[in-house]
Tab-separated table of C-alpha atoms in Angstrom:
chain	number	residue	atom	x	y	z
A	1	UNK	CA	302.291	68.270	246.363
A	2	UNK	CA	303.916	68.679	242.770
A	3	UNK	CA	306.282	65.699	243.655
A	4	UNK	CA	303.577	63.561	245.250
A	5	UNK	CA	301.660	64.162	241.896
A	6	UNK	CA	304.778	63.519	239.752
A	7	UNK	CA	305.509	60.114	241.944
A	8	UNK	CA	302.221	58.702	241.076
A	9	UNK	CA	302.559	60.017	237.537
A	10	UNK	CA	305.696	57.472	237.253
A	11	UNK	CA	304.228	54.529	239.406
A	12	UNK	CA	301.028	54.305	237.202
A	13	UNK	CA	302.798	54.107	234.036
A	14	UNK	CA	304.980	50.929	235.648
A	15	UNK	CA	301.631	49.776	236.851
A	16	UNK	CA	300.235	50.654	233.568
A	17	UNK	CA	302.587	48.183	231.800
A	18	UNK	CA	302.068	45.651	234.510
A	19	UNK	CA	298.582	45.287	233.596
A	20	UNK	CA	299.151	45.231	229.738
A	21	UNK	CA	301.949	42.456	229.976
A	22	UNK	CA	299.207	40.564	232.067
A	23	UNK	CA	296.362	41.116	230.531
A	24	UNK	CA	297.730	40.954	227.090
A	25	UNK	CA	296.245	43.977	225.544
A	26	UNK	CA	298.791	43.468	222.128
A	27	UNK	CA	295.337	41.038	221.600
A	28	UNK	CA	293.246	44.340	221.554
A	29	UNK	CA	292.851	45.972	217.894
A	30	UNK	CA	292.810	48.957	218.848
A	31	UNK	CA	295.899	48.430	220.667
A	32	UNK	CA	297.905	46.525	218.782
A	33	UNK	CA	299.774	48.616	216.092
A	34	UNK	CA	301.253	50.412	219.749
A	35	UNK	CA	301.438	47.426	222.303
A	36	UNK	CA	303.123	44.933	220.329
A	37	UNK	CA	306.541	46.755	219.886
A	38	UNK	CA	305.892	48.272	222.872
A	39	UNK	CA	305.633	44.801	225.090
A	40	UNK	CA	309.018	43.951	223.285
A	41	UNK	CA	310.415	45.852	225.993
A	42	UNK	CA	309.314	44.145	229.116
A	43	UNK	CA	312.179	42.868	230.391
A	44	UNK	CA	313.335	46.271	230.543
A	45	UNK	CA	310.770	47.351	231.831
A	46	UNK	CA	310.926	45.160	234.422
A	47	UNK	CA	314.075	46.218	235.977
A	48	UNK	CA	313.204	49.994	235.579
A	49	UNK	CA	309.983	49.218	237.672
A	50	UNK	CA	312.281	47.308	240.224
A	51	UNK	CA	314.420	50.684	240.135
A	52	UNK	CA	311.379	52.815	240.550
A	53	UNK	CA	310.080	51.391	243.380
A	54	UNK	CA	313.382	51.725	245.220
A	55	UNK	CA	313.693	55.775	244.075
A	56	UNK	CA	310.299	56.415	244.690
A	57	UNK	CA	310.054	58.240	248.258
A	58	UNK	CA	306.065	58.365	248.978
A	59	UNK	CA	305.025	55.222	250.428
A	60	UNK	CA	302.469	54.555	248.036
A	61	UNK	CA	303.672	54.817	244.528
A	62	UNK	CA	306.433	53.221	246.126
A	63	UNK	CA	304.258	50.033	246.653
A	64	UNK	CA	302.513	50.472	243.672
A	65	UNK	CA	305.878	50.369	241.788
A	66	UNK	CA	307.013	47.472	243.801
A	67	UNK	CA	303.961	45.374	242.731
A	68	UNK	CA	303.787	45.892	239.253
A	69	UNK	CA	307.819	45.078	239.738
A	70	UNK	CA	306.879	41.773	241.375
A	71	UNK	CA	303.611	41.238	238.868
A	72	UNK	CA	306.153	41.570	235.808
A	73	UNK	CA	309.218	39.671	237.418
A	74	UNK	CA	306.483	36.808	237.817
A	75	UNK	CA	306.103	36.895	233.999
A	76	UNK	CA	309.731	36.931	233.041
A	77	UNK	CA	311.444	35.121	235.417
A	78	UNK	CA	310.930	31.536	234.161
A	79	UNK	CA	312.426	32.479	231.053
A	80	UNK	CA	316.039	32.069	232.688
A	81	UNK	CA	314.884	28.823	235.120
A	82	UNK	CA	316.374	25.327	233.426
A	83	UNK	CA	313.302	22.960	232.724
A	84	UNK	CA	313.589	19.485	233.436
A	85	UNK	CA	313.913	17.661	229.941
A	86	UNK	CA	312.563	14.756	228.404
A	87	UNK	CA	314.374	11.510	228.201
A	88	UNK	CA	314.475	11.910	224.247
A	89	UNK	CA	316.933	8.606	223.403
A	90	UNK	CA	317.023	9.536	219.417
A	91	UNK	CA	320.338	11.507	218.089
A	92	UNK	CA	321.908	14.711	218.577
A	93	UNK	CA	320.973	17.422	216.045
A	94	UNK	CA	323.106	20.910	216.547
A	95	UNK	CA	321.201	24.164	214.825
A	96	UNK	CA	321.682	27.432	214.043
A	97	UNK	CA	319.853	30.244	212.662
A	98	UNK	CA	320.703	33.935	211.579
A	99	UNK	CA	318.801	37.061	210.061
A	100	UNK	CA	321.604	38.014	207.440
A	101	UNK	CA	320.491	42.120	207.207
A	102	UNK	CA	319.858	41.787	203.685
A	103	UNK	CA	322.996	39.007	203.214
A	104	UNK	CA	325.306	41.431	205.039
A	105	UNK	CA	326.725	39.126	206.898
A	106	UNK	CA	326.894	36.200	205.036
A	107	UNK	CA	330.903	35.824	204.398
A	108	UNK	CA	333.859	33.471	206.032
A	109	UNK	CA	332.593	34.238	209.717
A	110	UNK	CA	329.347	32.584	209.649
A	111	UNK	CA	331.609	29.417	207.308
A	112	UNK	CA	333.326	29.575	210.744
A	113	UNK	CA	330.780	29.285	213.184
A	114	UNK	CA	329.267	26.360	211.115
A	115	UNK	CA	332.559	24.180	211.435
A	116	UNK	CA	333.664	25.113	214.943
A	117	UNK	CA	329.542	24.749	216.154
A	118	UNK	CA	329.429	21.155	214.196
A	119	UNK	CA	325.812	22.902	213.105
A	120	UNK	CA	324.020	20.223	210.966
A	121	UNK	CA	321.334	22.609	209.810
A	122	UNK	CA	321.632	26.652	209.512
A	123	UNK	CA	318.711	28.541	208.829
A	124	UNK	CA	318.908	31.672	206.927
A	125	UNK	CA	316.611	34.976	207.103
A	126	UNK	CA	317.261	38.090	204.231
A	127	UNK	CA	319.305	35.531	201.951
A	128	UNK	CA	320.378	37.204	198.450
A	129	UNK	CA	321.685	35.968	195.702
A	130	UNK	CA	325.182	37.507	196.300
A	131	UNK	CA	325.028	36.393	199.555
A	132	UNK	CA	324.447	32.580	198.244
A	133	UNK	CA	327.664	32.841	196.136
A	134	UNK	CA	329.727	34.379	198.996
A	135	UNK	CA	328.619	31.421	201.177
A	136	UNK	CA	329.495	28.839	198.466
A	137	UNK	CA	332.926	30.740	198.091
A	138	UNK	CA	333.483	30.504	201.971
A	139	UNK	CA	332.941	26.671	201.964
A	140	UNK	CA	329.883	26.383	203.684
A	141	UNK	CA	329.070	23.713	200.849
A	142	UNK	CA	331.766	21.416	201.812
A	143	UNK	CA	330.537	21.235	205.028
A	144	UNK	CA	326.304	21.518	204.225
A	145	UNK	CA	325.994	20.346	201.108
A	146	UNK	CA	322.454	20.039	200.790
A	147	UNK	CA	320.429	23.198	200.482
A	148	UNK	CA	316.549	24.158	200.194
A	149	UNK	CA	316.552	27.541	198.785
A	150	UNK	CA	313.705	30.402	198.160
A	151	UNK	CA	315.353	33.848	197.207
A	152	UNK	CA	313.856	34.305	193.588
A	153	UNK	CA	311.608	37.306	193.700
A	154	UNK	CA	312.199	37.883	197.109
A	155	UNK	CA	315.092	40.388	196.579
A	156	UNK	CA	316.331	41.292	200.414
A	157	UNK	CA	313.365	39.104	201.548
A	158	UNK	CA	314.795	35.413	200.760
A	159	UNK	CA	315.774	32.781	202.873
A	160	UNK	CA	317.018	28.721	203.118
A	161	UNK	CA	317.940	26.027	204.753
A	162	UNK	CA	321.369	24.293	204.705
A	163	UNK	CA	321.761	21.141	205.719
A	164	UNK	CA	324.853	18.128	206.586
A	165	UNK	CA	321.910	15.564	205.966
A	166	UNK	CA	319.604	14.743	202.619
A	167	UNK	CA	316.819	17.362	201.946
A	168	UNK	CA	313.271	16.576	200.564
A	169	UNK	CA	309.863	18.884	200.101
A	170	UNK	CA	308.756	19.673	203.482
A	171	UNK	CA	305.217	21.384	205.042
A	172	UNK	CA	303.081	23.197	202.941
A	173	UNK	CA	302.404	26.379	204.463
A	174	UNK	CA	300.744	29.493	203.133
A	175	UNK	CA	302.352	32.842	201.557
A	176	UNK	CA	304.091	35.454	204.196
A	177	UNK	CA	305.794	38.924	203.463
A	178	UNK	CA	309.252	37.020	203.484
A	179	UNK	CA	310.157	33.363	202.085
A	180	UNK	CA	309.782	30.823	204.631
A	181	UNK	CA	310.916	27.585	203.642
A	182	UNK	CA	310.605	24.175	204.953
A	183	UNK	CA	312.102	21.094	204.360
A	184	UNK	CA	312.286	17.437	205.691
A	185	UNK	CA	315.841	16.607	207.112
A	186	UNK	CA	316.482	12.619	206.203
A	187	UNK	CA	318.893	11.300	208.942
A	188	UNK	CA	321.055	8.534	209.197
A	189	UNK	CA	319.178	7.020	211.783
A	190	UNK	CA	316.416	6.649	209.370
A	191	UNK	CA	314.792	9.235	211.238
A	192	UNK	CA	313.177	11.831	209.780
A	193	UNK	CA	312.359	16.136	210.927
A	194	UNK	CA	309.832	18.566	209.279
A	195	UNK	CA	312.117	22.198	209.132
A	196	UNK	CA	310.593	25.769	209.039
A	197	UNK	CA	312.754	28.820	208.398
A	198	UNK	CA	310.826	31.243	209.755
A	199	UNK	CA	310.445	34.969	209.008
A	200	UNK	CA	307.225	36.619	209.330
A	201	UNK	CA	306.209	40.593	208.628
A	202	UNK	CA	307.497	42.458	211.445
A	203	UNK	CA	304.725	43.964	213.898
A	204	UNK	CA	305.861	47.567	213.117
A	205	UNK	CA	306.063	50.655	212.655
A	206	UNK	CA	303.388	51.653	215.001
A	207	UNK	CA	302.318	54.064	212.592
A	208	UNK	CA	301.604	51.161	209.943
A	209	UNK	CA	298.162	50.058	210.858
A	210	UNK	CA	298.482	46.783	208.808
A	211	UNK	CA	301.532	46.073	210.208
A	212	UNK	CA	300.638	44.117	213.372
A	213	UNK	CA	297.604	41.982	212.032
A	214	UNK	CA	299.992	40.723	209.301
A	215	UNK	CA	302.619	39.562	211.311
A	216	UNK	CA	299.688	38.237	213.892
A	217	UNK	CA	298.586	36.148	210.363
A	218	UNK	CA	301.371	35.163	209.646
A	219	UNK	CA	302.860	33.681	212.565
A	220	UNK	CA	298.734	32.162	213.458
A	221	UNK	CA	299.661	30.033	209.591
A	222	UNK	CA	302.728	28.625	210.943
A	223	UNK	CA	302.587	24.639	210.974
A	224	UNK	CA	301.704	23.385	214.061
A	225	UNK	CA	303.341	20.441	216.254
A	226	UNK	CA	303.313	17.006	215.183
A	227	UNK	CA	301.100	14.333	216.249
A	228	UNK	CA	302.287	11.537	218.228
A	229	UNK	CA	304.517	8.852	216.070
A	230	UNK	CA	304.760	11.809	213.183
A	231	UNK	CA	308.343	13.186	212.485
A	232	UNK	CA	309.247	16.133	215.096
A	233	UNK	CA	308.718	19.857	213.488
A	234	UNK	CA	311.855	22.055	214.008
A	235	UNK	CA	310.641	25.920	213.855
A	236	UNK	CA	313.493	28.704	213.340
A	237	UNK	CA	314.607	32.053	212.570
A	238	UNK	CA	313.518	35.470	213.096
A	239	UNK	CA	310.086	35.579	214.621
A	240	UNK	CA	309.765	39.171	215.290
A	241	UNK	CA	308.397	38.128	218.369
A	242	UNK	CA	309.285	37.799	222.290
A	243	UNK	CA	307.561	35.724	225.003
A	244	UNK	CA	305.941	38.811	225.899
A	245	UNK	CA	303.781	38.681	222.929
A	246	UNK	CA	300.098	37.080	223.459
A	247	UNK	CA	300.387	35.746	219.533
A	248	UNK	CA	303.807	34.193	220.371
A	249	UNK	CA	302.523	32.468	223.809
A	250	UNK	CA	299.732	31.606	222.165
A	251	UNK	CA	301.363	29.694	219.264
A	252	UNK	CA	303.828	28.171	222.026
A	253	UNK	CA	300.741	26.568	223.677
A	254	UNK	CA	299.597	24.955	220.535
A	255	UNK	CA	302.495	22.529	222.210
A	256	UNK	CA	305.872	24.299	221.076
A	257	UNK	CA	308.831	24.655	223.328
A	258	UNK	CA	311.301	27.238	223.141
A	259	UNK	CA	315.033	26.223	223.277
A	260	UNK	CA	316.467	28.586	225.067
A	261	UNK	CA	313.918	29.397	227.290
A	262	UNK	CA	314.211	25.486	228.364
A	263	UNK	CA	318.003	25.549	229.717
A	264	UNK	CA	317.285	29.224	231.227
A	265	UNK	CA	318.331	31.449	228.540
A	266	UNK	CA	315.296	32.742	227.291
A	267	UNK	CA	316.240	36.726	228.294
A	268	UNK	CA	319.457	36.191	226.073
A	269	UNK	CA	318.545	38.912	223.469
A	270	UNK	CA	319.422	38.353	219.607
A	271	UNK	CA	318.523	42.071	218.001
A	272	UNK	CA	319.771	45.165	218.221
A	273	UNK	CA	318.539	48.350	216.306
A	274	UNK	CA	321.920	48.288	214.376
A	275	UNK	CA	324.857	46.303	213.329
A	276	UNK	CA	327.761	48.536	214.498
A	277	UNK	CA	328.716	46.951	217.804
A	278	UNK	CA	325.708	48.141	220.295
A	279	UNK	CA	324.131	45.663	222.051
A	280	UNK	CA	321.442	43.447	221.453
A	281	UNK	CA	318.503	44.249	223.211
A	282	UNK	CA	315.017	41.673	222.371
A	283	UNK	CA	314.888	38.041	221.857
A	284	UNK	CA	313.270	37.931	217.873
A	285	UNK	CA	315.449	34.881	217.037
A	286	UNK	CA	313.944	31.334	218.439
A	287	UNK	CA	313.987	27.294	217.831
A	288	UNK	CA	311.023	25.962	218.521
A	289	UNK	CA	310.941	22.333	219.113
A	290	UNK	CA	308.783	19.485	219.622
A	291	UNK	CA	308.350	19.343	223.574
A	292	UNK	CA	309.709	15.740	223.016
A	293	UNK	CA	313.291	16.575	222.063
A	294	UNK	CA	315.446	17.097	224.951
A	295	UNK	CA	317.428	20.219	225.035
A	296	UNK	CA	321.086	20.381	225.424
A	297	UNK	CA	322.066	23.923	225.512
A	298	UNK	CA	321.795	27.358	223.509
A	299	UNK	CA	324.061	30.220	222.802
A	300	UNK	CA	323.977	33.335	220.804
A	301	UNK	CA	326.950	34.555	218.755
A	302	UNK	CA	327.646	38.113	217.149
A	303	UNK	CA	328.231	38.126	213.165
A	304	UNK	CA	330.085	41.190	211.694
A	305	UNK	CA	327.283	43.327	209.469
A	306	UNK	CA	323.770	42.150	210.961
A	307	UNK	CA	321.971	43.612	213.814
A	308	UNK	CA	320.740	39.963	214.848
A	309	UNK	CA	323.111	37.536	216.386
A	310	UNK	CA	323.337	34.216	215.419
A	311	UNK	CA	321.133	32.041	217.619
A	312	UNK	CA	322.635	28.027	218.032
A	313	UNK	CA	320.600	25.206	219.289
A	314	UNK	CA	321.379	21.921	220.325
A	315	UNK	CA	319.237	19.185	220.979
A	316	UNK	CA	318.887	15.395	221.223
A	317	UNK	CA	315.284	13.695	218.972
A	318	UNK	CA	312.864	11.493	220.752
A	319	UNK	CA	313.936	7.688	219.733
């Protein structure tokens, strides 16, 4: 009877998550300092309810454990099935973006991945001064010499945008915990693309009640897509956020696509809880495009001294 009682025990927890991935209780108040870091985990948890319903010996929380299993795969599995993608005739832009753990990793490496990548545009999170001189020193001007930079008064909390391609004043958006520049890209073509580095306040602690609701703010005053015949946006950086967030799907709806969830990589995870060679474990890091570019492919790529990898995008414009 004590194992019966400890087999349901384990099957309604699984079931428990089930229903808050589905009925997206991180939109709750109450709930939300907990659910949103919590819901980060879903994937996970999706494989240890597959696992529990397979241990599970009593016929019952087996099934109950096999349902929730099947409820959450539903959710996550799309996230690693290619979409079919526009027919997007403008030209090729290559991106990548990187949370720099307080400019840690900012040195020859990332110079590196620029110039083998081709990257036209890098977007930087946790930019410092000293980081901005190390990158200069590497040569990462020689190859993106135009810049659009917001690290005064920011201290660990800066961040830019580098770019092969002419820079001009981009979207106004409002203030956030971190700097979130933007910029408009000016492209040979005569072609034109609104950039966002994004960075919003990070949903936790769960014991810091104003935690959540800021970074629910925050990422609600994003810019949203463009209109028809208006210049694509380009949204990217560290979002703090998974697909597994109702704030995040809800922004995504607004008419947002995310790159790597289009060519079937959207379980590839970019953070870890440290830099020191453990693995990364959540998918913070996106590019969001306009649904009208046609994506190419995606790939993430570890950087010596930051626990997020480096997360490169490639994609062809709408003509």
């Amino acid at each position: 009877m004590r194992w019966q009682r400890l087999e349901w025990a384990i099957a309604s927890c699984v079931a428990g998550w089930a229903v808050a991935r589905l009925a997206a209780a991180d939109r709750v108040g109450p709930l939300e300092p907990v659910a949103v870091p919590l819901l980060s985990f879903t994937p996970q948890a999706t494989v240890g309810a597959g696992l529990t319903a397979l241990v599970l010996r009593g016929k019952g929380p087996s099934a109950t454990a096999a349902l929730a299993a099947g409820a959450l795969a539903a959710a996550v599995a799309p996230r690693v099935v290619p979409r079919r993608q526009p027919a997007a005739r403008g030209p090729v832009l290559k991106v990548l973006t990187v949370n720099l753990l307080v400019g840690q990793a900012a040195g020859p490496e990332l110079v590196e991945l620029v110039r083998q990548s081709g990257t036209d545009v890098l977007f930087l999170q946790e930019l410092t001064e000293d980081a901005v001189a190390r990158l200069k020193q590497a040569g990462l001007s020689e190859m993106l010499p135009n810049e659009m930079l917001d690290i005064e008064g920011y201290r660990y909390r800066g961040s830019g945008i580098y770019a092969r391609y002419p820079l001009q004043a981009g979207l106004a958006i409002g203030p956030s915990y971190a700097s979130q520049p933007t910029a408009r890209l000016d492209l040979p073509s005569g072609q034109h693309v609104e950039l966002v580095c994004v960075h919003p306040h990070p949903p936790s602690p769960p014991w810091y009640l104003p935690a959540a609701p800021r970074w629910r703010m925050e990422l609600a005053a994003l810019p949203p897509p463009a209109d028809p015949g208006d210049p694509p946006v380009v949204l990217a950086g560290d979002f703090n956020a998974t697909l597994d967030h109702a704030q995040f799907r809800r922004f995504l709806r607004l008419g947002f696509v995310d790159a790597a969830s289009q060519v079937g990589h959207g379980l590839s995870p970019t953070w870890g809880p440290e830099p020191h060679g453990r693995p990364a474990m959540l998918a913070f890091d996106h590019v969001l495009l306009d649904p009208r570019c046609a994506v190419l492919g995606t790939s993430v790529h570890r950087l010596p001294g930051s626990d997020h990898q480096a997360l490169y995008a490639e994609f062809r414009l709408p003509a």
